[in-house]
PDB file of C-alpha atoms in Angstrom:
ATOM      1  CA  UNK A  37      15.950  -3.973  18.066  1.00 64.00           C
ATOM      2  CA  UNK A  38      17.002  -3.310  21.510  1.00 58.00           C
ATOM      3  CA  UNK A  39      18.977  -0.295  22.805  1.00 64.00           C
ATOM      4  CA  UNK A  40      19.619   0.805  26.833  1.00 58.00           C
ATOM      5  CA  UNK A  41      20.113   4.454  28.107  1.00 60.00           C
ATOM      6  CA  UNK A  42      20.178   6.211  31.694  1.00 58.00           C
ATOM      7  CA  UNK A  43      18.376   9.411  32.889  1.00 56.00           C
ATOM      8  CA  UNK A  44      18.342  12.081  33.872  1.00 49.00           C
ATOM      9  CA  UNK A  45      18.609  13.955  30.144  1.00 50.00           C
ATOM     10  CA  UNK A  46      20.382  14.360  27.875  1.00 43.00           C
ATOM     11  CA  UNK A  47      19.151  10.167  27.562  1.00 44.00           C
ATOM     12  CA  UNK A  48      22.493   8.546  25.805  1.00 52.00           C
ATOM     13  CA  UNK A  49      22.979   5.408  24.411  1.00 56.00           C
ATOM     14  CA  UNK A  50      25.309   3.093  25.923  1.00 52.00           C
ATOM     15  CA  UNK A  51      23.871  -0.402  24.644  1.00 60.00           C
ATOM     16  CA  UNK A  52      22.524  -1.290  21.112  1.00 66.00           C
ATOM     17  CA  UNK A  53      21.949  -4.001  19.268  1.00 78.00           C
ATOM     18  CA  UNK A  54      23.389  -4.666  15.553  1.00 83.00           C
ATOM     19  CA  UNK A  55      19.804  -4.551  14.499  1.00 85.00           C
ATOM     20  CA  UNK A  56      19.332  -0.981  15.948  1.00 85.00           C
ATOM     21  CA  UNK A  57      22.665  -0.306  14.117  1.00 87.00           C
ATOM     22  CA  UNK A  58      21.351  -2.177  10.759  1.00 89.00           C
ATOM     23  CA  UNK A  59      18.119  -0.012  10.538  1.00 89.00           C
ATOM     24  CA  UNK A  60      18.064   3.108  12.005  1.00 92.00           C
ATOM     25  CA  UNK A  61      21.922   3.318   9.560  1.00 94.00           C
ATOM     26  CA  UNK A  62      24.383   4.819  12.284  1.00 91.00           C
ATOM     27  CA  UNK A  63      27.154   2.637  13.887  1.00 89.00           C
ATOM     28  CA  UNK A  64      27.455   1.752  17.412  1.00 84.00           C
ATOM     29  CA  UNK A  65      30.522   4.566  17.847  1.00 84.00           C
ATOM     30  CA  UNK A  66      28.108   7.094  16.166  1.00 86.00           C
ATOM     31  CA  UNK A  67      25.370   6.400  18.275  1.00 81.00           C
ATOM     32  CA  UNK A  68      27.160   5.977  21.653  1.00 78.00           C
ATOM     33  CA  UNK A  69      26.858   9.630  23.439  1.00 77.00           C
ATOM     34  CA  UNK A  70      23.867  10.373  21.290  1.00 80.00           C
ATOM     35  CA  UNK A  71      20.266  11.098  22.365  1.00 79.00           C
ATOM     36  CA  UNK A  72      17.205   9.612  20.626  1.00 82.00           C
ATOM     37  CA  UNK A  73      16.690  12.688  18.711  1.00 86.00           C
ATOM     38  CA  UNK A  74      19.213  11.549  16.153  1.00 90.00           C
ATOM     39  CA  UNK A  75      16.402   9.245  14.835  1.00 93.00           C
ATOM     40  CA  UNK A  76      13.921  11.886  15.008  1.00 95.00           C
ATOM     41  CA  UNK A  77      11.986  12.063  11.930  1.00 96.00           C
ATOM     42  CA  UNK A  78       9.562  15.324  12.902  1.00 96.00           C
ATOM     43  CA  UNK A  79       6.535  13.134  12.033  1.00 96.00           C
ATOM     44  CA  UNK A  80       5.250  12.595  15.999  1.00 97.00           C
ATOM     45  CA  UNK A  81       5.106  15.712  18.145  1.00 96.00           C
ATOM     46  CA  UNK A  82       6.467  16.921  20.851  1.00 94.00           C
ATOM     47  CA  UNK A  83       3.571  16.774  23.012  1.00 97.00           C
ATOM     48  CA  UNK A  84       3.663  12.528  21.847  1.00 97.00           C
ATOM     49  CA  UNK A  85       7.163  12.694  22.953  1.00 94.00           C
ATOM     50  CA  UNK A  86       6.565  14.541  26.119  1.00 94.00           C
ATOM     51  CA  UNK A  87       3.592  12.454  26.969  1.00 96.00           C
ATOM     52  CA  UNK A  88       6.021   9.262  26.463  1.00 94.00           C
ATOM     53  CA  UNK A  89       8.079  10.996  29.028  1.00 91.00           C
ATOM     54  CA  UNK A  90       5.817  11.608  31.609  1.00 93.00           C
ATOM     55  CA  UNK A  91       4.276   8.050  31.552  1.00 94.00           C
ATOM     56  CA  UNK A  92       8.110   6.274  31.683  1.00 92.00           C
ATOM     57  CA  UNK A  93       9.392   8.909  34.291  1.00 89.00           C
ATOM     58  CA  UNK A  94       6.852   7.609  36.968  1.00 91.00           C
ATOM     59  CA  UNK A  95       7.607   4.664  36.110  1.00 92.00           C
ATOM     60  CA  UNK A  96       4.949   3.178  33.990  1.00 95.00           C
ATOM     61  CA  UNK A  97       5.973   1.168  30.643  1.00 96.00           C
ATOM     62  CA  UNK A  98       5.275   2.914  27.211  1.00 97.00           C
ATOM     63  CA  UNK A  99       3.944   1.039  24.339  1.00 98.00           C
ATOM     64  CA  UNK A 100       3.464   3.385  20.599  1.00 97.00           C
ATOM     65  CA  UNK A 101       4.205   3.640  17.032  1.00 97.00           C
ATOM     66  CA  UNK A 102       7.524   6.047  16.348  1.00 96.00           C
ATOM     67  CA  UNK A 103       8.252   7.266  12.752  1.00 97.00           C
ATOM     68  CA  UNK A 104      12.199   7.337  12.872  1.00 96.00           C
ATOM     69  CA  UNK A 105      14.489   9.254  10.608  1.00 97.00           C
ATOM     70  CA  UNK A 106      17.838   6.946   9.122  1.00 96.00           C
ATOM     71  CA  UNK A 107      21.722   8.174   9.241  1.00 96.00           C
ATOM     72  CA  UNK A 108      20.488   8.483   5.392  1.00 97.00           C
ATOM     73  CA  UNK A 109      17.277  10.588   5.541  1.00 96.00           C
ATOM     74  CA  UNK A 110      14.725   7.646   4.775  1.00 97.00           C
ATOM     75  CA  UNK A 111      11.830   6.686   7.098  1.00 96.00           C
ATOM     76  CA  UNK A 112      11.148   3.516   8.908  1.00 96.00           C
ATOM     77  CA  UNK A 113       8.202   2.722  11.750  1.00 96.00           C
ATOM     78  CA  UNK A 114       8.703   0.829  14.966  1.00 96.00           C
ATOM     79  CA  UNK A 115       6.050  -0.646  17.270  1.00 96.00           C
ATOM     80  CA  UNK A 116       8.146   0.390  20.840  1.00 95.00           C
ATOM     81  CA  UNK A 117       7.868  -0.642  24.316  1.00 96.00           C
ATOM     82  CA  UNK A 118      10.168   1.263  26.767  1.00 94.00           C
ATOM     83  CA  UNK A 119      10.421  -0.010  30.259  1.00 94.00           C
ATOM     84  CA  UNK A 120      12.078   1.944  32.883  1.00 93.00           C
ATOM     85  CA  UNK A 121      14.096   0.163  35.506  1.00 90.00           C
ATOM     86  CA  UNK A 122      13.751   1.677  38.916  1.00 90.00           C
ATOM     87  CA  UNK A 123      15.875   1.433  42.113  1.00 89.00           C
ATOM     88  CA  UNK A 124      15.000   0.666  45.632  1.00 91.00           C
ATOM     89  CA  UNK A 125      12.833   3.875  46.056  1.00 91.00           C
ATOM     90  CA  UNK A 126      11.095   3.236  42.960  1.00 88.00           C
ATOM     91  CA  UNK A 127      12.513   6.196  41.120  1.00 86.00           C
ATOM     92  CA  UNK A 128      13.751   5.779  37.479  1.00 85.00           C
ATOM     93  CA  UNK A 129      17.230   5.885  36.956  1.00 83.00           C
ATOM     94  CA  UNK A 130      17.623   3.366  33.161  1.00 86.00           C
ATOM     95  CA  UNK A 131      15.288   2.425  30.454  1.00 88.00           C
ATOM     96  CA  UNK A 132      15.390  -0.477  28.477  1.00 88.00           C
ATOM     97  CA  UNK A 133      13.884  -0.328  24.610  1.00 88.00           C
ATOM     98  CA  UNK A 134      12.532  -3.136  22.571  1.00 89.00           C
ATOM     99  CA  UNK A 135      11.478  -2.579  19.408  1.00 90.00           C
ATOM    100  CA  UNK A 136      10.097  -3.603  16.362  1.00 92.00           C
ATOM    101  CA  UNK A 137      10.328  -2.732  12.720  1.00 94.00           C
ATOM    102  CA  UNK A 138       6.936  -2.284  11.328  1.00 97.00           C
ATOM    103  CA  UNK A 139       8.127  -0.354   8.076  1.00 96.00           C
ATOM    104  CA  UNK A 140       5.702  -2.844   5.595  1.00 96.00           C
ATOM    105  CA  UNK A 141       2.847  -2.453   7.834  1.00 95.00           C
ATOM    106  CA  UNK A 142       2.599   0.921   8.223  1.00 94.00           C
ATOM    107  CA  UNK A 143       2.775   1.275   4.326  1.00 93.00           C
ATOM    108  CA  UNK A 144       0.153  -1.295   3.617  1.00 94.00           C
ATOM    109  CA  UNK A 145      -1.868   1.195   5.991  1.00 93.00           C
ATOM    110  CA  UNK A 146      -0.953   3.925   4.429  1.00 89.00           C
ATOM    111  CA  UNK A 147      -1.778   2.154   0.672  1.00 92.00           C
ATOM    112  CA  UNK A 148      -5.089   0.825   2.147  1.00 91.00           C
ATOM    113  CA  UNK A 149      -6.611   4.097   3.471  1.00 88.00           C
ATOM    114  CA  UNK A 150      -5.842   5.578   0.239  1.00 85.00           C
ATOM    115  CA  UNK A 151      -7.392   2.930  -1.536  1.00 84.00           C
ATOM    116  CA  UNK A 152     -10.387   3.177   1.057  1.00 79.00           C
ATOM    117  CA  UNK A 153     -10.276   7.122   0.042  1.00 77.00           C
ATOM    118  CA  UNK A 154     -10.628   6.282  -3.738  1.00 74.00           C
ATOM    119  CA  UNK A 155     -13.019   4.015  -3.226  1.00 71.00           C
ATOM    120  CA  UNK A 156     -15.210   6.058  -1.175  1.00 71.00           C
ATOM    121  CA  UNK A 157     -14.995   8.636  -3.838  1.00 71.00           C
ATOM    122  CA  UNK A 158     -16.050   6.561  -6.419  1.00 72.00           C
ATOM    123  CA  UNK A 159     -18.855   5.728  -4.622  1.00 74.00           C
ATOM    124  CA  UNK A 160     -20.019   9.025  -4.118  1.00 72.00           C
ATOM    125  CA  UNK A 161     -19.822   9.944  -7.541  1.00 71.00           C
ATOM    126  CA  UNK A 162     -21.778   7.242  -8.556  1.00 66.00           C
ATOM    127  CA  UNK A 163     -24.691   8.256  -6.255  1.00 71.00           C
ATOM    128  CA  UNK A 164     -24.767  11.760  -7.655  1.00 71.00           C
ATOM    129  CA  UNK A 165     -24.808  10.368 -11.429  1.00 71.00           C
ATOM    130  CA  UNK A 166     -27.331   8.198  -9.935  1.00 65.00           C
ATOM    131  CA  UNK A 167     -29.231  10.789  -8.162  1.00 61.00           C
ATOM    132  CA  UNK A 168     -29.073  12.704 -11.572  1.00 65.00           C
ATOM    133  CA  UNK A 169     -30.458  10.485 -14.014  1.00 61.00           C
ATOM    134  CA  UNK A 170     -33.012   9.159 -11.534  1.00 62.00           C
ATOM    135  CA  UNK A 171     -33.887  13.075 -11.710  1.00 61.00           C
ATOM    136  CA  UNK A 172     -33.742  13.231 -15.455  1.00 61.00           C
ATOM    137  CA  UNK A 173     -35.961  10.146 -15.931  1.00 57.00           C
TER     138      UNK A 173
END
């Protein structure tokens, strides 16, 4: 998934791939004009977001995990690296976005810490009906 956009804000879209199209549901018309925050899905924060910022305004590249928000209200995960392009005095003036879906990964996370969870929990109740007969005994 690639897309392109200029600064300063509001950050627009003016090159996307079919894939960016394809997942995040919107076509290229809807998107072109747009800001990121169509894909917003509320999950990060805005300090994430602002942090992001900071670290691609001077001109550093940005790697993290972004929970995005479909034309259609469902959720999908993408592993992002945003570099900024700079011009001769080094200033930022156009970033360019790669991404990658990491949807599936993210829920075999998700279904692996709650399996962890229930495991752990088993556990301890064990040692307590342990701990209780050992008592009893």
């Amino acid at each position: 998934m690639m897309s392109e956009y200029e600064s300063p804000q509001p950050i627009s879209y003016y090159y996307r791939n079919s894939k960016f199209c394809t997942d995040s549901g919107y076509s290229e018309d809807e998107l072109l004009g747009n800001d990121h925050r169509i894909l917003n899905s509320g999950f990060n924060s805005t300090e994430f977001f602002e942090k992001m910022w900071t670290e691609i305004s001077s001109g550093k590249t940005w790697k993290g995990e972004i929970k995005n928000k479909t034309k259609y209200g469902s959720f999908y995960w993408v592993h992002s690296t945003i570099i900024p392009i700079l011009d001769k005095t080094r200033k930022s003036f156009q970033y360019l976005s790669v991404r990658f879906d990491i949807t599936k990964h993210k829920e075999l996370e998700i279904l692996l810490k709650n399996k962890n969870i229930e495991v752990n929990s088993s556990i301890s109740s064990a040692r307590r009906i342990q701990h209780t007969v050992f008592l009893t005994v």
